[in-house]
Coordinates of C-alpha atoms in Angstrom, one line a residue:
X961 CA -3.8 43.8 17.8
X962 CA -3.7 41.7 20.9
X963 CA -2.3 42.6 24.2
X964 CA 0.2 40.0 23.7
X965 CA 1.2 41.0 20.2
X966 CA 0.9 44.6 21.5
X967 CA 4.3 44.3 24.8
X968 CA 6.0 41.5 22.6
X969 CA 6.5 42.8 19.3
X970 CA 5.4 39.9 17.7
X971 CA 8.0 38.3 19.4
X972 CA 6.6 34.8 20.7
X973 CA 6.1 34.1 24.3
X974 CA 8.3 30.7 24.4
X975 CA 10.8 33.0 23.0
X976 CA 11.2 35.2 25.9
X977 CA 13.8 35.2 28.1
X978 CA 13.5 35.2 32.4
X979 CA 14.9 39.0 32.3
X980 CA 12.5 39.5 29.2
X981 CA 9.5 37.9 31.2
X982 CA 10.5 40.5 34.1
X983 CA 10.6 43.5 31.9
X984 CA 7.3 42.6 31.0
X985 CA 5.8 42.4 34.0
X986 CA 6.8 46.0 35.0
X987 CA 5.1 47.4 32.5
X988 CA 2.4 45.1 32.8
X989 CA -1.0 45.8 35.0
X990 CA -1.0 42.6 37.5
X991 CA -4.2 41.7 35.9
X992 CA -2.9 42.3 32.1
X993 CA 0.5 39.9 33.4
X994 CA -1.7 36.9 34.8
X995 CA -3.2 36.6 30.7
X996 CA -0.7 37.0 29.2
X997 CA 1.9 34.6 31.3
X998 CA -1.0 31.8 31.8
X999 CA 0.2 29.4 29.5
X1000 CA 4.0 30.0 30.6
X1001 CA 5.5 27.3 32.6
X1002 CA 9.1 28.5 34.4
X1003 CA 9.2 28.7 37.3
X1004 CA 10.7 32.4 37.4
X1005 CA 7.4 33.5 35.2
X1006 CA 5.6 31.4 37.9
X1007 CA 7.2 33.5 40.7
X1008 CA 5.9 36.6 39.2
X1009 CA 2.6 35.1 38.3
X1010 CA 2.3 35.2 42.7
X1011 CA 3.6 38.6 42.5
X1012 CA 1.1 39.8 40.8
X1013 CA -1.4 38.0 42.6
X1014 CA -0.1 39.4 45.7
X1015 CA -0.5 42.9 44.1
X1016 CA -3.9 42.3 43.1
X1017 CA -4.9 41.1 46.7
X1018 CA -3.4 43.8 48.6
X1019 CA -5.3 46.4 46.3
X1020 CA -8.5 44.7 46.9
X1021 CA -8.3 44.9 50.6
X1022 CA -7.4 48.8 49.9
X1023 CA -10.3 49.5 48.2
X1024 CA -12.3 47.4 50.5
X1025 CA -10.8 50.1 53.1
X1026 CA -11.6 53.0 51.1
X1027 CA -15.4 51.9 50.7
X1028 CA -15.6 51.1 54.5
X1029 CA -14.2 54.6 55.5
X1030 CA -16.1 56.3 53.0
X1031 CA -19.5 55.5 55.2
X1032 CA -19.7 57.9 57.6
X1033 CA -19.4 60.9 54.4
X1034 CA -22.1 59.2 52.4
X1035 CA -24.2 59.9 55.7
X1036 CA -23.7 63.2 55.2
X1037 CA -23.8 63.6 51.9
X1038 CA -27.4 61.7 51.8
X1039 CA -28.2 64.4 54.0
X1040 CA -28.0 66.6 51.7
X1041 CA -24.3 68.0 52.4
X1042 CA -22.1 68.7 49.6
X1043 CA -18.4 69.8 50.6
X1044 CA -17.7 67.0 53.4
X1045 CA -13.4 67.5 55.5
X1046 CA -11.9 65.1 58.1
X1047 CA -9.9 67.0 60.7
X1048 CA -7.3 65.6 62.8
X1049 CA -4.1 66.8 65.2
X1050 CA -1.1 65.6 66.2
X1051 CA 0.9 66.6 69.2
X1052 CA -1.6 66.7 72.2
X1053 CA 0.6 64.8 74.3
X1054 CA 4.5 65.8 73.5
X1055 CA 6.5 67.4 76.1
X1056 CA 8.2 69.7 73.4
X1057 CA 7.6 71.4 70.1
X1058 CA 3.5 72.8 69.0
X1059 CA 0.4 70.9 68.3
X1060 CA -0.4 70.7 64.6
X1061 CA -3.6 70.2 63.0
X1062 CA -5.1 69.6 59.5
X1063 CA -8.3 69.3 57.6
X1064 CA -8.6 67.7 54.4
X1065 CA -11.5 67.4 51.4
X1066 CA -11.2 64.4 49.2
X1067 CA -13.1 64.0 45.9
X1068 CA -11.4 60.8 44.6
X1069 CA -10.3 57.8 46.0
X1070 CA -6.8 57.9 47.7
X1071 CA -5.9 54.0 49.0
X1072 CA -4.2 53.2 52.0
X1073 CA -5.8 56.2 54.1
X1074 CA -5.8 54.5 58.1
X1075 CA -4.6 56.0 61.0
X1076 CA -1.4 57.7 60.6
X1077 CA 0.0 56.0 63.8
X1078 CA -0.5 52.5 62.3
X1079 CA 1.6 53.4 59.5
X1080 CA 5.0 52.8 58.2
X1081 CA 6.9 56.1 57.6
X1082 CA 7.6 55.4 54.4
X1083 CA 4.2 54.5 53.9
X1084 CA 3.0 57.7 55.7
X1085 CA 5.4 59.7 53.3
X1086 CA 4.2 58.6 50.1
X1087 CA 0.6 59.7 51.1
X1088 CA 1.5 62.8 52.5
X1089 CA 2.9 63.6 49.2
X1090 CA -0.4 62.3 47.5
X1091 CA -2.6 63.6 49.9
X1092 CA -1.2 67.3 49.3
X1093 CA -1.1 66.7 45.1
X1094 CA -4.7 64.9 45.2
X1095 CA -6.7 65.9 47.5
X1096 CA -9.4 68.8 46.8
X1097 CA -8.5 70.9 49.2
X1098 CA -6.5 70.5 52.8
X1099 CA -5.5 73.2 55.0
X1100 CA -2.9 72.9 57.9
X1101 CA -2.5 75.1 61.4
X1102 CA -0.1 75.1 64.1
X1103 CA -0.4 76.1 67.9
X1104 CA 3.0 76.6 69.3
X1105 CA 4.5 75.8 72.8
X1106 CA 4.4 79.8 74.0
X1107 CA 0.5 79.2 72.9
X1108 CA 0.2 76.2 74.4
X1109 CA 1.8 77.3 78.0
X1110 CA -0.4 80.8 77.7
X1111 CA -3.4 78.8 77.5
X1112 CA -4.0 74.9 77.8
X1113 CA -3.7 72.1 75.2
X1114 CA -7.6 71.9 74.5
X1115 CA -7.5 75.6 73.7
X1116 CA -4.2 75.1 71.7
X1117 CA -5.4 72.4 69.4
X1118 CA -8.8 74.1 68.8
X1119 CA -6.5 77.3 68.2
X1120 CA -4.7 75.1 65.5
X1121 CA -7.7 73.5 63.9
X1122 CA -9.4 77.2 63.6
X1123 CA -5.9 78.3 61.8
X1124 CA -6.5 74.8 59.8
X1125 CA -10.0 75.6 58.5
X1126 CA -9.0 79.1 57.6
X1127 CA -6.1 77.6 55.6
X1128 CA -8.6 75.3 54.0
X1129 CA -10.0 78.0 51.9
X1130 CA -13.4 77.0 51.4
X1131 CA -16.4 77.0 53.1
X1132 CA -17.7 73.3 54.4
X1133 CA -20.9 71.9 54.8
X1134 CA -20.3 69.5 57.1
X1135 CA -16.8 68.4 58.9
X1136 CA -15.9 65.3 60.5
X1137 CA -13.6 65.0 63.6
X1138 CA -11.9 62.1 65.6
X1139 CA -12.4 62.0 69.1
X1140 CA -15.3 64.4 70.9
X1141 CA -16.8 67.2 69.3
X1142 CA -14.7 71.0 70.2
X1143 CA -17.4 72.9 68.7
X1144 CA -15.2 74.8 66.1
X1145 CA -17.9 74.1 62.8
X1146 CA -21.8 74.9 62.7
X1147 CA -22.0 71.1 61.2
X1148 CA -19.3 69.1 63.1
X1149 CA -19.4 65.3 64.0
X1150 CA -16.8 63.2 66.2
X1151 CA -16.1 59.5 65.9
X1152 CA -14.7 57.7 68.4
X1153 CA -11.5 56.5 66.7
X1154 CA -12.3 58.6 63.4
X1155 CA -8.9 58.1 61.7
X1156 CA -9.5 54.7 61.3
X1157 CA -13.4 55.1 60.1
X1158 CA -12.6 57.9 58.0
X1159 CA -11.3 58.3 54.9
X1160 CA -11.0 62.3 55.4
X1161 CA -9.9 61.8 58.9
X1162 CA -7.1 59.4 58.3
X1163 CA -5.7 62.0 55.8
X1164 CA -6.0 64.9 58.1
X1165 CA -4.4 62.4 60.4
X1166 CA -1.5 62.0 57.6
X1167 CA -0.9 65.4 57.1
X1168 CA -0.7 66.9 60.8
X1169 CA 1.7 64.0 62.0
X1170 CA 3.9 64.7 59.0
X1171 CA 4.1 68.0 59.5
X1172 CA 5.1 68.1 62.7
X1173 CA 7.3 65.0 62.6
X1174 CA 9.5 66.8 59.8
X1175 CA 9.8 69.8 62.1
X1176 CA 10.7 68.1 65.2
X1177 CA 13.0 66.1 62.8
X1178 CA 14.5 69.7 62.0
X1179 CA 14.9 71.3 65.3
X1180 CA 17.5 68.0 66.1
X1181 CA 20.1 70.4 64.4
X1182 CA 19.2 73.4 66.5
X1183 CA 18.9 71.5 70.3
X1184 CA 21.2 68.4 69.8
X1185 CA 21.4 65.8 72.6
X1186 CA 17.7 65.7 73.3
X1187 CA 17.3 63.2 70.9
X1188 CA 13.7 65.2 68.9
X1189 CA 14.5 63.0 65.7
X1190 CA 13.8 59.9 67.7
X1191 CA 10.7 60.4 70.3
X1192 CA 9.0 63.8 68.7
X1193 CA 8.9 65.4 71.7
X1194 CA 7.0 62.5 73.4
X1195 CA 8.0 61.9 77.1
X1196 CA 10.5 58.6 76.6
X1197 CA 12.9 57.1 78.8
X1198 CA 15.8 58.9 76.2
X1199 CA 14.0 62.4 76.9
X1200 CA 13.7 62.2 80.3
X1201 CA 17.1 61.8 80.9
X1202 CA 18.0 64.7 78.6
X1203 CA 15.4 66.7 80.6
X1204 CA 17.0 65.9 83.2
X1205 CA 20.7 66.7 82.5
X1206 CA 20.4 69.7 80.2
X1207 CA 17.0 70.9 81.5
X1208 CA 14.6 72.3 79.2
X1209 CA 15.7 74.3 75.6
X1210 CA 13.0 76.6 74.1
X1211 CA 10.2 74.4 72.3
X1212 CA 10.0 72.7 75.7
X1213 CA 5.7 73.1 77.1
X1214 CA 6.8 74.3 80.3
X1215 CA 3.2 73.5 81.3
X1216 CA 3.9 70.2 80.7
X1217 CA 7.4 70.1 83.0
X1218 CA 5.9 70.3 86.4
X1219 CA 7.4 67.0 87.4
X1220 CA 11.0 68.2 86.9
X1221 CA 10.3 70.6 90.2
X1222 CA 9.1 67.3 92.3
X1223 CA 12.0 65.2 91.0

């Protein structure tokens, strides 16, 4: 049987209707849709016709970008290492709340992975879920703001990326990091800008923004009027002023305050 024989029915393709066409092409691959509606003339079929073009396009440049940020663990893996994570944090800079950091292991393609900061948070959403169901293994650690005022925010993060690897739950041969090397793996190498070269990176870089995001998100409800939903814990012009007129609540770095004193 033919594809078109096989969505139709037998019914005939003149025969179908605009809503009919549009059914269709949901349950239609965009590739299976362009053979199928080649012939068709209307200009609604036509419509979905660049749909599905549109489709097609976009998930070519996303599998260009997965093949690009897969370089740097084919280097490794040509080296002979077998069991390859990307490592990433999020929350060096905040004024409030901890820094959190993951590490992830990826054994099939996940499109879309770039820095977390460059995208949408819907976007980011949808592969935070897919990162956590598809990924071979990820781990996630936090350092919180008592840690982070005890020691400093290098020591913090590389406190959270030590919890991370531990989380992990398996041993790795080789682990790649964004930024400059911390010295917390035998086998560890930085990139300058690795969430955006790496395909492990960009997830770690997925996972420890999410993470944190959702429980600055959460901690709205428990200090209102400092306005953690909006700025994270980032220094903005709407959390200075809070700062300012309620002084600081108890995720607040006090480390990180100093300027409160001199103001």
């Amino acid at each position: 049987m033919n594809l078109e024989a096989e969505c139709l029915g037998g019914l005939a393709l003149k025969d179908l209707t605009i809503r009919e066409w549009k059914q269709l092409y949901d349950s239609l691959d965009p590739l299976e849709f362009l053979e199928v509606s080649k012939e068709e003339k209307k200009k609604g079929v036509e419509g979905l016709r660049k749909k599905a073009l549109r489709l097609i396009k976009e998930k070519e440049r996303l599998e260009e970008g997965w093949t690009t940020r897969s370089l740097p663990k084919e280097k490794l893996l040509a080296r002979g290492f077998k069991i390859i994570g990307g490592m990433d944090e999020a929350g060096r800079g905040p004024l409030a709340g901890p820094v959190v950091a993951a590490v992830v292991v990826l054994d099939k393609p996940i499109l879309g992975l770039r820095d977390s900061k460059k995208l949408s948070a819907s976007f980011r959403e949808e592969l935070f879920k897919k990162i956590k169901k598809e990924a071979f293994a990820y781990g996630i650690g936090w350092a919180s703001e008592d840690e982070i005022d005890k020691s400093d925010i290098l020591s913090a993060t590389k406190l959270a990326m030590t919890r991370a690897l531990k989380k992990l739950g398996i041993e790795l041969d080789g682990l790649l990091l964004d930024g400059t090397p911390l010295k917390i793996h035998k086998n560890e190498y930085a990139l300058v800008g690795g969430d955006d070269l790496s395909n492990e990176i960009a997830a770690a870089s997925i996972l420890a923004k999410v993470t944190r995001d959702r429980w600055m998100i959460e901690m709205e409800d428990h200090y209102p009027g400092y306005g953690f939903a909006q700025h994270k814990g980032y220094g903005t012009a709407q959390h200075m002023e809070a700062l300012r007129e309620f002084g600081p609540c108890p995720i607040h770095r006090k480390s990180f305050l100093s300027f409160l004193d001199e103001s």
